[in-house]
Coordinates of C-alpha atoms and ligand atoms in Angstrom, one line a residue:
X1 CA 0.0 0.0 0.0
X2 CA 1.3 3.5 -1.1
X3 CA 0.5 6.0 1.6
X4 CA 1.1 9.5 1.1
X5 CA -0.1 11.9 4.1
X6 CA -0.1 15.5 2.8
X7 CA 0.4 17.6 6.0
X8 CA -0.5 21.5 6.5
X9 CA 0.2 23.9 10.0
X10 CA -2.6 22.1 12.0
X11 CA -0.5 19.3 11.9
X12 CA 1.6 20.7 14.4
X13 CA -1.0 22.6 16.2
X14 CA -1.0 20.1 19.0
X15 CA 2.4 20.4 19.7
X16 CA 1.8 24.6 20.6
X17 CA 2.9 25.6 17.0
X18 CA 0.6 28.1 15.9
X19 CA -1.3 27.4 12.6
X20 CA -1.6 30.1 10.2
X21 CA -5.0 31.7 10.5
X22 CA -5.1 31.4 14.4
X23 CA -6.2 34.9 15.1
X24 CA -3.9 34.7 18.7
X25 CA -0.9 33.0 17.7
X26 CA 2.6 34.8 16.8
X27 CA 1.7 34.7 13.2
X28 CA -1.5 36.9 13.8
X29 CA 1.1 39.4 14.8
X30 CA 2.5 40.1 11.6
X31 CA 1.5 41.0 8.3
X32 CA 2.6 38.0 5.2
X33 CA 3.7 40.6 3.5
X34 CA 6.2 41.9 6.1
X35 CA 8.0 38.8 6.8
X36 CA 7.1 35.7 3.9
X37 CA 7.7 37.5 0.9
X38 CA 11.0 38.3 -1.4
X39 CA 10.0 41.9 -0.9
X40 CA 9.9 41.6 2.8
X41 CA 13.3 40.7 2.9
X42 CA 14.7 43.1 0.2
X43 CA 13.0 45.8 2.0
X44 CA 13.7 44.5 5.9
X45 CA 16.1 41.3 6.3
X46 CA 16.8 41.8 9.4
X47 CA 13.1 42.1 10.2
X48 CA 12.6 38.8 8.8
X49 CA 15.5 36.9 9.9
X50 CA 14.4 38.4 13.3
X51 CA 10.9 36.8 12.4
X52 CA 11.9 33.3 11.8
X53 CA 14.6 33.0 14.4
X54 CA 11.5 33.5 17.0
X55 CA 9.7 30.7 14.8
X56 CA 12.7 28.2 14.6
X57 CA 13.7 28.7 18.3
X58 CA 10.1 27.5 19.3
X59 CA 10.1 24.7 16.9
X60 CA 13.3 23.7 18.7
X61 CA 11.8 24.4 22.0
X62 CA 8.6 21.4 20.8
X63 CA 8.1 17.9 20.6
X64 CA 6.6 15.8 17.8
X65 CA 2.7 15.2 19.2
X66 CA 0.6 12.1 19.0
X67 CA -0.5 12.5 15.4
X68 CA 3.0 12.9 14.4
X69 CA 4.3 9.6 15.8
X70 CA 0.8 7.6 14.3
X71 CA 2.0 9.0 10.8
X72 CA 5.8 6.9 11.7
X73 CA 3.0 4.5 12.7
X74 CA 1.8 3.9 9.2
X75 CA 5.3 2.6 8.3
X76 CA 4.3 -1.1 9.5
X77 CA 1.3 -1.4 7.1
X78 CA 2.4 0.8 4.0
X79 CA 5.3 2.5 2.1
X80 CA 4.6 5.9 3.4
X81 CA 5.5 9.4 2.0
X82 CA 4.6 12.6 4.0
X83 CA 4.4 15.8 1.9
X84 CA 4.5 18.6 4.3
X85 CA 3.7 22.2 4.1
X86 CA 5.0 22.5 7.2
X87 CA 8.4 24.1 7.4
X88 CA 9.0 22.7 11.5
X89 CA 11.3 19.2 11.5
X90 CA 8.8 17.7 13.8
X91 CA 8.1 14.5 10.9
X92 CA 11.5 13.7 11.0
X93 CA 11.8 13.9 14.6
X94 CA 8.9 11.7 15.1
X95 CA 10.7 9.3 13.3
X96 CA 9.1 9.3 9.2
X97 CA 11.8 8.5 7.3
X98 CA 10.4 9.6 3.8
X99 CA 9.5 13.4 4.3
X100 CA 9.4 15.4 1.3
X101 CA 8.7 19.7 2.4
X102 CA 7.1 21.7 0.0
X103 CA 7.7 25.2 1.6
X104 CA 11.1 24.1 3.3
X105 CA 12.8 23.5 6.3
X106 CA 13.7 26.2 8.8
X107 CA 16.1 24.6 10.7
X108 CA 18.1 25.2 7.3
X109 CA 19.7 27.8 5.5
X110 CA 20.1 28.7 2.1
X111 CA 21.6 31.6 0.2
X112 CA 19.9 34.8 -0.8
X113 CA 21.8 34.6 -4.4
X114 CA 20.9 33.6 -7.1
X115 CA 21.3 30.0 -6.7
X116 CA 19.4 29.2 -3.8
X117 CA 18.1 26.1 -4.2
X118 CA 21.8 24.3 -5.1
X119 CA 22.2 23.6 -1.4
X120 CA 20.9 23.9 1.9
X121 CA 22.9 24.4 5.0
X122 CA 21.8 23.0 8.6
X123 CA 21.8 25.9 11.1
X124 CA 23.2 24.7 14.7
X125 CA 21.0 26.1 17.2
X126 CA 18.0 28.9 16.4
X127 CA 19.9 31.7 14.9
X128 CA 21.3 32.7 11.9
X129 CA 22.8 35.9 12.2
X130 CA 23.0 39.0 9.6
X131 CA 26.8 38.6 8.2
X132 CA 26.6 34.6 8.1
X133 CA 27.6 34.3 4.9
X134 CA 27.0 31.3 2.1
X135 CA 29.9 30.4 0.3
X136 CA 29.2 32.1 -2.6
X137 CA 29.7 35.3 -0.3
X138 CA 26.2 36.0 0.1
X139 CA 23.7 36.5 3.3
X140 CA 22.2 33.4 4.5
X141 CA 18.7 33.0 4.6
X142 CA 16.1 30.5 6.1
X143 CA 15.3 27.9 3.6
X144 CA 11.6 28.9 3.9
X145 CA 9.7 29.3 0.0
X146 CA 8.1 32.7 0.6
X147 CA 4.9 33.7 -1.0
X148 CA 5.4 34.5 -4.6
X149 CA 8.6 32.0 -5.3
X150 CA 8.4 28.6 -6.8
X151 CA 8.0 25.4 -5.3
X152 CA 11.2 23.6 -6.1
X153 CA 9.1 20.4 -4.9
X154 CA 6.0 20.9 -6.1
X155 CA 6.2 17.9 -9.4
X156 CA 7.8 14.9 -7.2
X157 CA 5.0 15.6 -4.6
X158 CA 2.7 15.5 -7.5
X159 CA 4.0 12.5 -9.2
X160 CA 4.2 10.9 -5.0
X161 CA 0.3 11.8 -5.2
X162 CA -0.2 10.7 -8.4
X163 CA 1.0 7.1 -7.5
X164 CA -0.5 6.6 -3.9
X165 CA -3.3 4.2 -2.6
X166 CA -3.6 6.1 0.2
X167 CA -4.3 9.8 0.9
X168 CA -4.4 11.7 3.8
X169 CA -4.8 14.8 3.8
X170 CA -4.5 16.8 7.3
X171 CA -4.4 20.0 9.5
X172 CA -4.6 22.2 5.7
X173 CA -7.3 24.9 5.3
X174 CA -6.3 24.0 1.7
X175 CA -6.0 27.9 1.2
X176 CA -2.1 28.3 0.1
X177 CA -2.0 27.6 -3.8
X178 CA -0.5 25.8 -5.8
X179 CA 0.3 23.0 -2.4
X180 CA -3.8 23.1 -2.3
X181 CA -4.0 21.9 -6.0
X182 CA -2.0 18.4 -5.5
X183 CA -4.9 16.9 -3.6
X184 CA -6.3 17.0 -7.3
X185 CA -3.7 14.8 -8.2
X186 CA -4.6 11.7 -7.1
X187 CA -6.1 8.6 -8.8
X188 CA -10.0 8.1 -9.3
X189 CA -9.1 5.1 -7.1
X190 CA -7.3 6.4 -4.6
X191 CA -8.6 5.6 -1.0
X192 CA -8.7 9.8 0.3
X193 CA -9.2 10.9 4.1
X194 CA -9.2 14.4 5.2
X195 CA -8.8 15.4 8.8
X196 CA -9.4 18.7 9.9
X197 CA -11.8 20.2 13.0
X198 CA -12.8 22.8 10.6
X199 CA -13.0 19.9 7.2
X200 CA -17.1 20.4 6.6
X201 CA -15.9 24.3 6.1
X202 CA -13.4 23.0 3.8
X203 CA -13.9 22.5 -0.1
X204 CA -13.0 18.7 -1.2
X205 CA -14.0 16.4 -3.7
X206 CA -16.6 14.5 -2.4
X207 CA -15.2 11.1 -2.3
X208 CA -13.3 12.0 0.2
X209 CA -13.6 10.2 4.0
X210 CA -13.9 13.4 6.3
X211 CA -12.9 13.2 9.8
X212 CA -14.0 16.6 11.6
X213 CA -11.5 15.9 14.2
X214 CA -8.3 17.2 15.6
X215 CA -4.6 15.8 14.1
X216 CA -4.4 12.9 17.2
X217 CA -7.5 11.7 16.8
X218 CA -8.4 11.7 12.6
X219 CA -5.2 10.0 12.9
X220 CA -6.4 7.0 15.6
X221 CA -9.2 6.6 13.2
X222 CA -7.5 6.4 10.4
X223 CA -5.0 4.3 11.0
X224 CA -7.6 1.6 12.5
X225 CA -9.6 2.3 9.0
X226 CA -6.2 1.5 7.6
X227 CA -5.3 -1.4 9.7
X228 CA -9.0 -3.0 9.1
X229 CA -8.7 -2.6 5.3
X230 CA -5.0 -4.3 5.5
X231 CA -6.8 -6.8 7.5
X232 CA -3.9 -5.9 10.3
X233 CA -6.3 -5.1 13.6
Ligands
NAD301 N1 4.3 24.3 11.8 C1 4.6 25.0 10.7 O1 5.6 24.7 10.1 C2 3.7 26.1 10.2 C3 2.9 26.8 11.1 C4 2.1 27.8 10.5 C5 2.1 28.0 9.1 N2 2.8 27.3 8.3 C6 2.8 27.4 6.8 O2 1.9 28.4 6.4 C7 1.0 27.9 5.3 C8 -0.4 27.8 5.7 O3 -1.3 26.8 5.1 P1 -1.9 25.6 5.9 O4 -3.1 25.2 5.1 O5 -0.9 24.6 6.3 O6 -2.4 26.2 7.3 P2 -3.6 27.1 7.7 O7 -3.3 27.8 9.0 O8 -4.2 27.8 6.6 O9 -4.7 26.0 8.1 C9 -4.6 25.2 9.3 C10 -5.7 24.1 9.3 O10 -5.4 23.4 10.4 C11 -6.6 23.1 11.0 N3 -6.4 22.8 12.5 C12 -6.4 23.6 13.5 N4 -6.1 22.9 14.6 C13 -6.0 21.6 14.3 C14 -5.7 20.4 14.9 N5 -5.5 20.4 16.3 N6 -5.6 19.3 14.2 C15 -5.7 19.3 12.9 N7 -6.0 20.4 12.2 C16 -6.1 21.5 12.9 C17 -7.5 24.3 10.8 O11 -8.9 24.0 10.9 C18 -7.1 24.7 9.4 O12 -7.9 24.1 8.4 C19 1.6 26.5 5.0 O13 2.7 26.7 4.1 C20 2.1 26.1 6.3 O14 2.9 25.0 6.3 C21 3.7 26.3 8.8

């Protein structure tokens, strides 16, 4: 069985990482257009380094939460993929060893050149500083894909979503184009859950399995749905 879970910010909501549209979390504080865009950080890079430092040093700070380590759960009845919006690490830290991120990985750096996507640097700790340099002599920046730049991984999450079984979607308000599209991807015979609290506000093809729950418990579900059908439980 070929299992690809396509992960968004409620994901990691449970483990005290804001999503995007809470109206009380960090994020509500700033404008997108101050700190996730290549203006932002032509206009103010310090600003936005500034910006996600705070976000990587509380990333750091968290722990993978339930739904995270029932996703390294699915391992033992599938070959599974997860293609995350997210840009925290906590996938990898529950243990899922195929992770493919779509809008990057803060706990990376990249340079602000222009060849930024020819290689990503890990960044000990939370802060990269103004003045750390790439080695092409320019300033490095989080290896975050702002609002406005390509998704260098947008066609080998397709083609993943393209080839799975198994879809499930979770914690996206399926808002941020074009990650929202590749739901569309998948096969007429594809077997398609989407968990969200909010998913009956949420527009989906309707042969989709809606769970209106939260991360930990669409994923319990699930995965006994998963372990039924794989006659596993
Ligand atoms: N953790 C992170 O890395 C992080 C955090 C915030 C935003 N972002 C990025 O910003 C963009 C926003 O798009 P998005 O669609 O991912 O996020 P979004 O904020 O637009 O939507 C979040 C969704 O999560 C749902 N949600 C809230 N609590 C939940 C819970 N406990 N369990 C499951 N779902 C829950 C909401 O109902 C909503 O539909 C993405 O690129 C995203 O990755 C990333």
């Amino acid at each position: 069985m070929k299992i690809v879970v396509f992960s968004g910010a409620g994901m990691s909501a449970e483990s005290g990482i804001s999503t995007f549209r809470d109206n009380n979390g960090l994020w509500a504080n700033f404008k997108i257009e101050e700190v996730a865009t290549p203006h932002a950080w032509s206009n103010n890079p310090e600003m936005v380094q500034s910006f996600y430092n705070q976000r990587r040093k509380q990333i750091i700070e968290s722990s993978p939460n339930e739904a995270h380590k029932l996703i390294k759960e699915l391992e033992k009845i599938g070959d599974v993929t997860v293609v995350t919006q997210n840009i925290d690490d906590l996938h990898e830290r529950a243990g899922s060893k195929h992770v493919v991120h779509l809008h990057g990985n803060i706990r990376e750096a990249k340079s602000s050149g222009p060849n930024q996507e020819a290689r990503y640097y890990p960044i000990d700790g939370w802060e990269l500083k103004m003045g750390d340099l790439c080695e092409d002599g320019f300033q490095l920046r989080p290896h975050v894909v702002w609002f406005g730049e390509a998704v260098p991984n947008l066609e080998v999450a397709s083609n993943l979503i393209t080839a799975a079984s198994v879809l499930i979607v979770i914690g996206t308000s399926l808002q941020v184009y074009p990650a929202a599209g590749l739901i569309h991807s998948a096969a007429r015979n594809c077997t398609k859950f989407l968990i969200d609290p909010n998913a009956d506000q949420l527009q989906i093809p309707s042969d989709f399995i809606v769970l209106n729950e939260t991360a930990s418990e669409g994923m319990l579900q699930c995965l006994g749905l998963l372990k039924e059908k794989s006659g596993l439980s």
